[in-house]
Tab-separated table of C-alpha atoms and ligand atoms in Angstrom:
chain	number	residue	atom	x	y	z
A	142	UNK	CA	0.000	0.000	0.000
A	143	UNK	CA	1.202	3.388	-0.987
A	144	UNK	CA	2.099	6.009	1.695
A	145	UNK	CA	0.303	9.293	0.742
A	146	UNK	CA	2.245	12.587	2.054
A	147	UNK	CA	0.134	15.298	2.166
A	148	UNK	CA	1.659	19.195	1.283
A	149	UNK	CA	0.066	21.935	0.979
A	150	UNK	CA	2.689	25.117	1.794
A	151	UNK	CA	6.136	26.133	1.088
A	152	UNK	CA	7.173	24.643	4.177
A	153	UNK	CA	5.442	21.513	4.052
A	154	UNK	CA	7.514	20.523	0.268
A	155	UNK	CA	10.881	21.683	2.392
A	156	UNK	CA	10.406	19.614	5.245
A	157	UNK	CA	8.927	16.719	3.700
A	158	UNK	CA	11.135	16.429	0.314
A	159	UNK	CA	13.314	14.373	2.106
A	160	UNK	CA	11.274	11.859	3.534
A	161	UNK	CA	9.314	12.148	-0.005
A	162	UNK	CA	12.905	11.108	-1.498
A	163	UNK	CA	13.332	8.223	1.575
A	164	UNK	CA	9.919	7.058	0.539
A	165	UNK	CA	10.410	6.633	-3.164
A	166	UNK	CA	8.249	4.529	-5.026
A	167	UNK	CA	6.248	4.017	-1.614
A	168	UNK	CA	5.111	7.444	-1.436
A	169	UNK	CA	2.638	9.486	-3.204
A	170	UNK	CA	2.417	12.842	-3.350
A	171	UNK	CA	-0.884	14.734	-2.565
A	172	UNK	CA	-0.705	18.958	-2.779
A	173	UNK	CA	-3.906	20.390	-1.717
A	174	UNK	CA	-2.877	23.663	-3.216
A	175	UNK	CA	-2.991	25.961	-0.347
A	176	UNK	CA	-0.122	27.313	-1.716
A	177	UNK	CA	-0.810	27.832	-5.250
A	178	UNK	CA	1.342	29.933	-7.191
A	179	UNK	CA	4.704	28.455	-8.574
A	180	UNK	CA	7.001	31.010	-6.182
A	181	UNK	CA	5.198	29.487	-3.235
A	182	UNK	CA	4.466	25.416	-4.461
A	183	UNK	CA	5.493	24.312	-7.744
A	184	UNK	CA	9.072	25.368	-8.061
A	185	UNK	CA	10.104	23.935	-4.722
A	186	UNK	CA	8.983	20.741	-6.099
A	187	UNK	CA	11.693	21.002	-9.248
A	188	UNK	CA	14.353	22.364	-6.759
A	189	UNK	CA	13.966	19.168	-4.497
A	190	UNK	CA	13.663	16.643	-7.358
A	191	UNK	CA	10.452	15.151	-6.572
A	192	UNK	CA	8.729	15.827	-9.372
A	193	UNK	CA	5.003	16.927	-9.462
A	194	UNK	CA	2.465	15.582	-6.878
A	195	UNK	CA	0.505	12.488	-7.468
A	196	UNK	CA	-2.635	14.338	-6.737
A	197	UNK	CA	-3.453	18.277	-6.972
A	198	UNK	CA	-6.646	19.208	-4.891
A	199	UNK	CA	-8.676	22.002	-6.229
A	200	UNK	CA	-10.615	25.259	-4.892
A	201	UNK	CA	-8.406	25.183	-1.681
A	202	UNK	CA	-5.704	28.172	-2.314
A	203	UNK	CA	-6.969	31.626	-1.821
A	204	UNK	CA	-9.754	30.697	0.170
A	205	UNK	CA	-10.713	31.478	3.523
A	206	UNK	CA	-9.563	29.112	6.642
A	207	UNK	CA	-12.554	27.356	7.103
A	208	UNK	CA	-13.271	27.242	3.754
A	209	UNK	CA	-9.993	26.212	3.431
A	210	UNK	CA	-10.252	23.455	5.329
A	211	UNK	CA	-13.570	21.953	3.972
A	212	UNK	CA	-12.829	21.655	0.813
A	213	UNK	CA	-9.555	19.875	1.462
A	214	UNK	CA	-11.159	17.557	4.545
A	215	UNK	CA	-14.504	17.034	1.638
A	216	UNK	CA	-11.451	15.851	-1.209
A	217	UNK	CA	-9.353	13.973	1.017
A	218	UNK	CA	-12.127	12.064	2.616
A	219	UNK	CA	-13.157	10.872	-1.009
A	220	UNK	CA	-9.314	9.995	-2.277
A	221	UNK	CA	-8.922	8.090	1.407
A	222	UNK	CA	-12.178	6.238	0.954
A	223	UNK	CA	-11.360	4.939	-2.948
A	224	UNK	CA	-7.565	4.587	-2.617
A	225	UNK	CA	-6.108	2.010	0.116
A	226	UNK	CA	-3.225	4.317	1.964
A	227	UNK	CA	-0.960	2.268	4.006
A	228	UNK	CA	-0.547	5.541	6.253
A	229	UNK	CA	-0.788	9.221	5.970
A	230	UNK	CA	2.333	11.460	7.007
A	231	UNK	CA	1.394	15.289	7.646
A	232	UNK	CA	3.829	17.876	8.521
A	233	UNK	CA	3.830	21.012	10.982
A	234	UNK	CA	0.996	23.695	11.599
A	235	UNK	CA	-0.668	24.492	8.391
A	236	UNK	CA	-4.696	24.489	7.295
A	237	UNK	CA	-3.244	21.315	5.130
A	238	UNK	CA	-2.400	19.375	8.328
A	239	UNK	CA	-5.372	20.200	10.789
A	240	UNK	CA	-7.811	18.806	7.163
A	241	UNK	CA	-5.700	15.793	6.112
A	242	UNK	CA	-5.013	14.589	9.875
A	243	UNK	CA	-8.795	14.644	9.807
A	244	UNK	CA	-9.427	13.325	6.945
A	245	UNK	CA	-6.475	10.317	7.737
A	246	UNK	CA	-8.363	9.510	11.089
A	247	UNK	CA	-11.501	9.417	9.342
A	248	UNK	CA	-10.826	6.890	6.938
A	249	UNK	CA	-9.185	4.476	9.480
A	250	UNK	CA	-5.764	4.944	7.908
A	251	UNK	CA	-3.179	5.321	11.009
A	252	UNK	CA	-2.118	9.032	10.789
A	253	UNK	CA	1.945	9.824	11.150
A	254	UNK	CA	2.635	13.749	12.446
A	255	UNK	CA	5.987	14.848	11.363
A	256	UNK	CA	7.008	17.862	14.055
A	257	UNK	CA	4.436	17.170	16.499
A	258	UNK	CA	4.476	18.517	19.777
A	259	UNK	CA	5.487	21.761	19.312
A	260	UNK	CA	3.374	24.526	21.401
A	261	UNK	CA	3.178	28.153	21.416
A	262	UNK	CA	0.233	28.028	23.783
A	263	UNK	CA	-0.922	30.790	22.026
A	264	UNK	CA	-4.199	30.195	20.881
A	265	UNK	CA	-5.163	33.093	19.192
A	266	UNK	CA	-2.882	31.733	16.312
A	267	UNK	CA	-3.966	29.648	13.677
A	268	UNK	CA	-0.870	27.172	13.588
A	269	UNK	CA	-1.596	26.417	17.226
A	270	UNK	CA	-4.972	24.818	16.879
A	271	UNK	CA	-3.650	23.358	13.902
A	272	UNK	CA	-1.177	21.470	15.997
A	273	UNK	CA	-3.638	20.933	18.624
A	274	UNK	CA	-5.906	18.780	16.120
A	275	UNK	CA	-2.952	16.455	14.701
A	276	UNK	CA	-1.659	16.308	17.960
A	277	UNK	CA	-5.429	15.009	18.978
A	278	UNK	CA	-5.466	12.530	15.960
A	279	UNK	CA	-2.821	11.206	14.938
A	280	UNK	CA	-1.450	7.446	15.714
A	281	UNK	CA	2.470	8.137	15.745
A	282	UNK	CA	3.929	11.523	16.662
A	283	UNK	CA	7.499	12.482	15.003
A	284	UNK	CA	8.626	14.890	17.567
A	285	UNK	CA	11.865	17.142	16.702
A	286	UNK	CA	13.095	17.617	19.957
A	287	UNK	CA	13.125	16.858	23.767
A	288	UNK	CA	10.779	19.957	24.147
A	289	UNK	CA	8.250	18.792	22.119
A	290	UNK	CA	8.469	15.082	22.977
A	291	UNK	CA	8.061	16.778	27.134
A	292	UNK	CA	4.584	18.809	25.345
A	293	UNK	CA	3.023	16.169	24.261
A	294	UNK	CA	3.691	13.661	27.346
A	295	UNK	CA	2.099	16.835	29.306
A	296	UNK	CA	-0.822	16.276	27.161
A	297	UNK	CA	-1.544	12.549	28.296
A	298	UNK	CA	0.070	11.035	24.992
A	299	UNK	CA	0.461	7.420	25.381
A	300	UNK	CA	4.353	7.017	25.306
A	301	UNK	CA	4.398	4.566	22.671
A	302	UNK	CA	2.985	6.664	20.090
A	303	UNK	CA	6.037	9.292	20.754
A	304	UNK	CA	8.993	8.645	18.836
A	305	UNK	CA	11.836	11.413	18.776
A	306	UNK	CA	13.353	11.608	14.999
A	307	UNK	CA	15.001	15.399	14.610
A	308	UNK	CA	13.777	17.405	12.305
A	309	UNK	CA	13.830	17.083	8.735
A	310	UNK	CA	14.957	20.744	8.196
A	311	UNK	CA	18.614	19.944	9.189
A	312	UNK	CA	18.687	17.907	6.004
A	313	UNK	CA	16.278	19.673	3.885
A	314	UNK	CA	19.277	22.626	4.365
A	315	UNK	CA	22.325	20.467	4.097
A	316	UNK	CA	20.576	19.092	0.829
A	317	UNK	CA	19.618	22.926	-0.260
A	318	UNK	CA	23.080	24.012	0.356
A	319	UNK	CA	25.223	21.531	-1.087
A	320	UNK	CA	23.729	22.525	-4.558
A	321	UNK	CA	25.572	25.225	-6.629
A	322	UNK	CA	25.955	28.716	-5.400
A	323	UNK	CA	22.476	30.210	-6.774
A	324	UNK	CA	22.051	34.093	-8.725
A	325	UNK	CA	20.283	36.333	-5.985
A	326	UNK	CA	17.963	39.055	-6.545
A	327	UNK	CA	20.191	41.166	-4.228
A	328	UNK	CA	23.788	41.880	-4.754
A	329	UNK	CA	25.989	40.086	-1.899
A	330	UNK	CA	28.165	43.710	-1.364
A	331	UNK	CA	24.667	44.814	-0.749
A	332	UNK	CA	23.716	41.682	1.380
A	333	UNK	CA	26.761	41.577	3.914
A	334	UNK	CA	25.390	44.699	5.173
A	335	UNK	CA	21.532	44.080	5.505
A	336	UNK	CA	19.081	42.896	7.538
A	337	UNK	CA	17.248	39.964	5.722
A	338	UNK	CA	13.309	39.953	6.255
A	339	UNK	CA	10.156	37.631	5.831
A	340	UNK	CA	6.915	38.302	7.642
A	341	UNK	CA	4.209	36.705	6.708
A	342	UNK	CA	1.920	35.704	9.567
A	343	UNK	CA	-1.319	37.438	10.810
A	344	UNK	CA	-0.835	38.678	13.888
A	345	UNK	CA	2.013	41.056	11.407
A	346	UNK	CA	-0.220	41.436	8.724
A	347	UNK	CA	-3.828	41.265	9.695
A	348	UNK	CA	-3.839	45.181	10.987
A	349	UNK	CA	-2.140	48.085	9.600
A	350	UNK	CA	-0.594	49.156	13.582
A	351	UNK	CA	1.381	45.583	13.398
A	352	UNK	CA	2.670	45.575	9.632
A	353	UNK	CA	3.341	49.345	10.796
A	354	UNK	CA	5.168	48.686	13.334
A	355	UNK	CA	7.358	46.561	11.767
A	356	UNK	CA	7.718	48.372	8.404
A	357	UNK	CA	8.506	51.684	10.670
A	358	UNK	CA	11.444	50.066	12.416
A	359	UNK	CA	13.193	48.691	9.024
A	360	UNK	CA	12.879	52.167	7.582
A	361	UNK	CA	14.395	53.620	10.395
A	362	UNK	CA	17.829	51.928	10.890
A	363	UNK	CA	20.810	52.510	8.809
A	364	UNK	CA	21.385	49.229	7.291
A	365	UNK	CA	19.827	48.257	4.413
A	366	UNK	CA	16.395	46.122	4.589
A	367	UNK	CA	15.623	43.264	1.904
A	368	UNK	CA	12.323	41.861	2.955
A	369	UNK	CA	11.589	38.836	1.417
A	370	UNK	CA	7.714	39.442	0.597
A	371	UNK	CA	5.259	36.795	0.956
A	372	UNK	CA	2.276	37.004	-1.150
A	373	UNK	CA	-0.467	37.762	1.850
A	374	UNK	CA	2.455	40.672	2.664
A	375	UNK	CA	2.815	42.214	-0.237
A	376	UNK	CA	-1.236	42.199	-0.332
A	377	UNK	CA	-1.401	43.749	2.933
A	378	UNK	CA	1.077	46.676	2.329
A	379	UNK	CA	-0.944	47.887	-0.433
A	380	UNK	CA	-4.277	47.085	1.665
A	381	UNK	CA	-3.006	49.495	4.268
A	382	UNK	CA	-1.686	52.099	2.424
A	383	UNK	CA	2.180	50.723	3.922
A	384	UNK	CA	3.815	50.874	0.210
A	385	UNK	CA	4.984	54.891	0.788
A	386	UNK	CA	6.732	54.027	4.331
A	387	UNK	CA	7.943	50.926	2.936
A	388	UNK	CA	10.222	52.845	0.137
A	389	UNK	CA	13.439	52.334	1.965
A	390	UNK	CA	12.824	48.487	1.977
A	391	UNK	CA	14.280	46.547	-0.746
A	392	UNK	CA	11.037	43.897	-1.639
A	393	UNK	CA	11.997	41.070	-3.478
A	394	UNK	CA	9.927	38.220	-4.685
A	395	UNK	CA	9.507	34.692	-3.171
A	396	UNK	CA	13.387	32.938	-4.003
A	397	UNK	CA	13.882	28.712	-3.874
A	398	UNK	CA	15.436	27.461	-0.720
A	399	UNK	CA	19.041	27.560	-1.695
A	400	UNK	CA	18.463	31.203	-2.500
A	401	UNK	CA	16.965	31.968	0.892
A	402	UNK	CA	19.418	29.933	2.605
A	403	UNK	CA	22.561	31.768	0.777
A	404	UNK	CA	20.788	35.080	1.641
A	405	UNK	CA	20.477	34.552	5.441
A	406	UNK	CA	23.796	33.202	5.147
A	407	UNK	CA	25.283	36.728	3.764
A	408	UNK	CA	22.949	38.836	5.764
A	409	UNK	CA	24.021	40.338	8.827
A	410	UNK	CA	21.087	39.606	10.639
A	411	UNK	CA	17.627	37.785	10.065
A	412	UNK	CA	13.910	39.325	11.145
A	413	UNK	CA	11.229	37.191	10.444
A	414	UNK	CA	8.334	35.454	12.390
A	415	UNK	CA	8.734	32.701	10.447
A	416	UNK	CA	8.667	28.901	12.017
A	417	UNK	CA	11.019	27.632	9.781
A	418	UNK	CA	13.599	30.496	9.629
A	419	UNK	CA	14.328	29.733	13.459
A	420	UNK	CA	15.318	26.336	12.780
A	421	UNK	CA	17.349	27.282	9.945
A	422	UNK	CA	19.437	29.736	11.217
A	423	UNK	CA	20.601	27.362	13.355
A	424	UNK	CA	22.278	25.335	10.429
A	425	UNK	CA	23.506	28.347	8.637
A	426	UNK	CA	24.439	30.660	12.128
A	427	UNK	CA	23.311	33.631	11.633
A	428	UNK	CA	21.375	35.610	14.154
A	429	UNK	CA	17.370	36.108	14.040
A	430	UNK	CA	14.933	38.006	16.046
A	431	UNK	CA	11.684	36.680	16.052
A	432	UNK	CA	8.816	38.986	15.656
A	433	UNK	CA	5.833	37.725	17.584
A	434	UNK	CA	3.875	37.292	20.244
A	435	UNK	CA	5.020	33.960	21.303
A	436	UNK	CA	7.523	30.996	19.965
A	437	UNK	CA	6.748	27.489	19.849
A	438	UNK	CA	10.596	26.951	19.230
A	439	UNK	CA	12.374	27.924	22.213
A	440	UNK	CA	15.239	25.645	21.668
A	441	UNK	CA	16.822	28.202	18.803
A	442	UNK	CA	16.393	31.056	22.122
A	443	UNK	CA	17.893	28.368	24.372
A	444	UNK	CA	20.743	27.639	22.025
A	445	UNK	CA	21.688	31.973	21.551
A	446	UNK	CA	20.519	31.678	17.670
A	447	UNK	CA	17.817	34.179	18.193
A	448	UNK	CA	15.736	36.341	20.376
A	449	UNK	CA	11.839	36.833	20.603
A	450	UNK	CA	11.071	40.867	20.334
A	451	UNK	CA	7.176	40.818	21.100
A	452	UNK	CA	4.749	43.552	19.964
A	453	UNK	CA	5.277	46.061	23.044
A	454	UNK	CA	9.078	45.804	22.740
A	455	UNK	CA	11.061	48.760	20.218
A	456	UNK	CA	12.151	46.797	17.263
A	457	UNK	CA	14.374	48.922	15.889
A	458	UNK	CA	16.091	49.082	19.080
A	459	UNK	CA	15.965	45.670	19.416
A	460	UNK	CA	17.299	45.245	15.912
A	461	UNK	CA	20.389	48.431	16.776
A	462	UNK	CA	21.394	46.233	20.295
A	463	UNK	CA	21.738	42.666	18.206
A	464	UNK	CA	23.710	44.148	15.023
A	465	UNK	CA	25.897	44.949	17.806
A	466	UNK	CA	26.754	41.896	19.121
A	467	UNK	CA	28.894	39.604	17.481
A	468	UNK	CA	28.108	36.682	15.619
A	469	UNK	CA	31.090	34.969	15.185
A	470	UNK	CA	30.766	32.877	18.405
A	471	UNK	CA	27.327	31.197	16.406
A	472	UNK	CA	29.789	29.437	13.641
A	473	UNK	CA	30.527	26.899	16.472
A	474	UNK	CA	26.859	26.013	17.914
A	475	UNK	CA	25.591	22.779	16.875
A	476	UNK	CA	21.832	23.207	15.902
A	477	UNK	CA	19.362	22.050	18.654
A	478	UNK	CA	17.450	20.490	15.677
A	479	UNK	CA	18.675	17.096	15.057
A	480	UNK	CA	21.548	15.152	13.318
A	481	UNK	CA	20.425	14.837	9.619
A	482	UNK	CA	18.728	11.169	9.997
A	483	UNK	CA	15.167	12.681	10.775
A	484	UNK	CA	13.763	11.780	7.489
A	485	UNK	CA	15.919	8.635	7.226
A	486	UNK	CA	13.644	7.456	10.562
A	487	UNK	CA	10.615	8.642	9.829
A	488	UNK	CA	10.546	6.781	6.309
A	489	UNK	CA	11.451	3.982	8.431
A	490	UNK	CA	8.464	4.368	10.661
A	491	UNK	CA	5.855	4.579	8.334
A	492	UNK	CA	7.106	1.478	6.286
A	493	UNK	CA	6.414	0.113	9.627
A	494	UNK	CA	2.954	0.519	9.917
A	495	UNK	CA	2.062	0.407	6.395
A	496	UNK	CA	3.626	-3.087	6.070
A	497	UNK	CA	6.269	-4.244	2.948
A	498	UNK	CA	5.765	-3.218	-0.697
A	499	UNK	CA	3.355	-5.628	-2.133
A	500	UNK	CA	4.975	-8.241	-4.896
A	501	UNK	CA	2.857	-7.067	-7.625
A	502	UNK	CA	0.144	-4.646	-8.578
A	503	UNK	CA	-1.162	-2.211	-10.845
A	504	UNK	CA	-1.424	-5.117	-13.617
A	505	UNK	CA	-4.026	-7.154	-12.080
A	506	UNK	CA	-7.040	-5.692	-14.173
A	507	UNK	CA	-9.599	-8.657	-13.309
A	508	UNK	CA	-12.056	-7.770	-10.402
A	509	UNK	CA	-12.346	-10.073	-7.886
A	510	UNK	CA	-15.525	-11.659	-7.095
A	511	UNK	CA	-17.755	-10.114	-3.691
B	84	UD1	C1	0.585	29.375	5.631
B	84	UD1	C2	0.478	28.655	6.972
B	84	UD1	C3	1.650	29.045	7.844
B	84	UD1	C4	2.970	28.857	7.122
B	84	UD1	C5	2.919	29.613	5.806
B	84	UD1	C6	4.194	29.486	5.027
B	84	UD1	C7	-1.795	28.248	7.800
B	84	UD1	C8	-2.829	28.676	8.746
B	84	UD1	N1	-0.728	29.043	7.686
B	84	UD1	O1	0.399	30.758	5.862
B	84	UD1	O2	1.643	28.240	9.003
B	84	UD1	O3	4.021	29.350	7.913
B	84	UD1	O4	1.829	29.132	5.037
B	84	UD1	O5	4.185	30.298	3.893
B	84	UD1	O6	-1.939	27.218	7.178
B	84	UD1	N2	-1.299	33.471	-1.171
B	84	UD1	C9	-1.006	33.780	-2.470
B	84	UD1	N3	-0.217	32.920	-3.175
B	84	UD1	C10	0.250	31.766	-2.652
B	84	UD1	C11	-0.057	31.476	-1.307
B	84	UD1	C12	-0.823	32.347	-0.588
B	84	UD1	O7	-1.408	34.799	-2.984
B	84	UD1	O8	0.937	31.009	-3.332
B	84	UD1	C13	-2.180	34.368	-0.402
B	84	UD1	C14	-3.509	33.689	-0.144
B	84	UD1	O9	-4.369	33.893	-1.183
B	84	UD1	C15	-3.957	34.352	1.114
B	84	UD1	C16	-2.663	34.664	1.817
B	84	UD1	O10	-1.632	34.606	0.842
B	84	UD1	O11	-4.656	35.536	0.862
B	84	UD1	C17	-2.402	33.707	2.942
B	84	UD1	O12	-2.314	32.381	2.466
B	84	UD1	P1	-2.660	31.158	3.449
B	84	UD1	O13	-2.479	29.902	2.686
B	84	UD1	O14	-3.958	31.403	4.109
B	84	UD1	O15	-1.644	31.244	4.637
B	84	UD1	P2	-0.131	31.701	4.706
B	84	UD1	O16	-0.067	33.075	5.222
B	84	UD1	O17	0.598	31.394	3.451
């Protein structure tokens, strides 16, 4: 029976390419389409080598979260109920996970969450109730660290269904940056001296005070600002009439992984409020202050790769005090996240449950009598 790995963002074809590639022939490839454009989705598909998804879900990108949600939980629940899955792996925080850890349970097919137990314990956020459902359905959690595996014993899960892998991310980078040296949209001379920028989520973009805020800080220090724009960004700095204080800000386009990696790498410091960004600047050691409310990844904090600067704090003073410090002590830090072998286990685990590759299929085009 075939393993079906279910993406739907940016972050979910990063961190699951390389269990995809683990996988092979085992796994197939479902993209709801959350994401939808080819900056956000299709291209990281090319730049990891796992060519297009098996399946492609329709009317899901663009919408809103409950709508979101319903019409992948109303697809998936079909696919699960005519295809035999051997086991569903889901991955992280996003609309995709909280609909096809659902839809997995549903359907009776054991449900594997890849960077479970990760809590913010804010619940105003989206991504947390998102990891609250998976965390409440599925059969085998893949938890990164020691301070998720701890969050989800908390929560009463059984200890048998806990199984600490790493996280993918430490090889989805090494695999990212061992490819050749990429063109960026900025000019490294330019790079070395900025601060490198991504926000994205809505507690930043929902208002115009927050994306203020933020915008208003990056204009006013002297280092050059390249903010990597997400789409919902870019939307809300021309929603909220942002684009005019924004002029001093360098806005570039979505890049592919090994761009973004090679950029954080140059920059002199990283602002983001991204999940993913904390883990990675861990691999590539270079400092990040996170811009939210809350962090469900306090290991990068714990480790001295980054710093939380919450709403009430001065982020421009914030950002001043860290381009201050220096970095150089970062270069030797291993990351907190893992040892490259997440993906390598995980694979492992769901071969597990879904039992060995049958001898022959596919072929067999003679229905067998009720
Ligand atoms: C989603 C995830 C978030 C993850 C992020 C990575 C949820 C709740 N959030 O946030 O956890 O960190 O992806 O990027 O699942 N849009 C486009 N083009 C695209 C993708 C999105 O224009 O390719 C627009 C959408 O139309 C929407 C907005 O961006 O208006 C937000 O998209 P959405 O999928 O709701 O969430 P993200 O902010 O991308």
């Amino acid at each position: 029976m075939k393993i079906a790995t279910v993406v739907g963002t940016r972050p979910e074809i990063v961190k699951l390419a390389p269990v995809i590639r683990e996988l092979g022939e085992r796994a197939e490839v479902i993209h709801t389409g959350q994401h939808y454009e080819a900056s956000m989705a299709g291209s990281f598909f090319e730049e990891f080598g796992i060519g297009a998804p098996d399946v492609l879900l329709g009317g899901v990108g663009g919408a809103d979260r409950a709508t979101q949600i319903a019409a992948m939980l109303h697809q998936l629940g079909g696919l699960f109920a005519t295809q035999e899955y051997g086991a569903v792996i889901v991955q992280g925080d996003t609309n995709t996970v909280s609909a096809a850890a659902q839809a997995g349970n549903y359907a009776g097919i054991p449900v594997i969450h890849v960077e479970a137990g990760l809590r913010s314990h804010d619940r105003a956020m989206p991504e947390e109730v998102n990891r609250l459902v998976a965390g409440a359905l599925a059969d085998v959690h893949c938890a990164a660290t020691a301070v998720n595996v701890a969050n989800l014993r908390a929560e009463g899960v059984a200890e048998e269904r806990i199984v600490l892998t790493g996280n993918t991310i430490v090889e989805a980078t090494e695999h990212s940056l061992s490819r050749p040296e990429p063109m960026l949209p900025v000019e490294r001379a330019v790079l070395v001296r900025s601060v490198l920028a991504t926000i994205h989520r809505p507690e930043n973009t929902d208002t115009p005070q927050a994306l203020a805020r933020i915008v208003d800080a990056f204009a006013s220090i002297d280092s050059p600002v390249v903010l990597v724009a997400h789409p919902r960004t870019r939307a809300a700095l021309s929603r909220h009439g942002l684009l005019g204080r924004a002029q001093r800000l360098l806005i570039v386009d979505p890049v592919s992984h090994r761009q973004l990696l090679s950029m954080m790498s140059a920059a002199r410091l990283v602002v983001s409020d991204s999940g993913g960004l904390q883990e990675e600047c861990t691999v590539v050691k270079t400092p990040l202050l996170v811009v939210r409310r809350s962090t469900e990844r306090p290991e990068s904090i714990d480790a001295g790769f980054s710093r939380l600067v919450t709403p009430e704090r001065d982020l421009a003073a914030a950002i001043r005090e860290q381009l201050a410090t220096p970095r150089a002590v970062l270069a030797g830090l291993p990351s907190p996240y893992g040892d490259g072998l997440a993906s390598r286990r995980i694979a492992e685990i769901a071969v597990g449950i879904a039992g060995p590759q049958p001898e022959h299929h596919h072929d067999d085009q003679v229905a067998q009598p009720a």
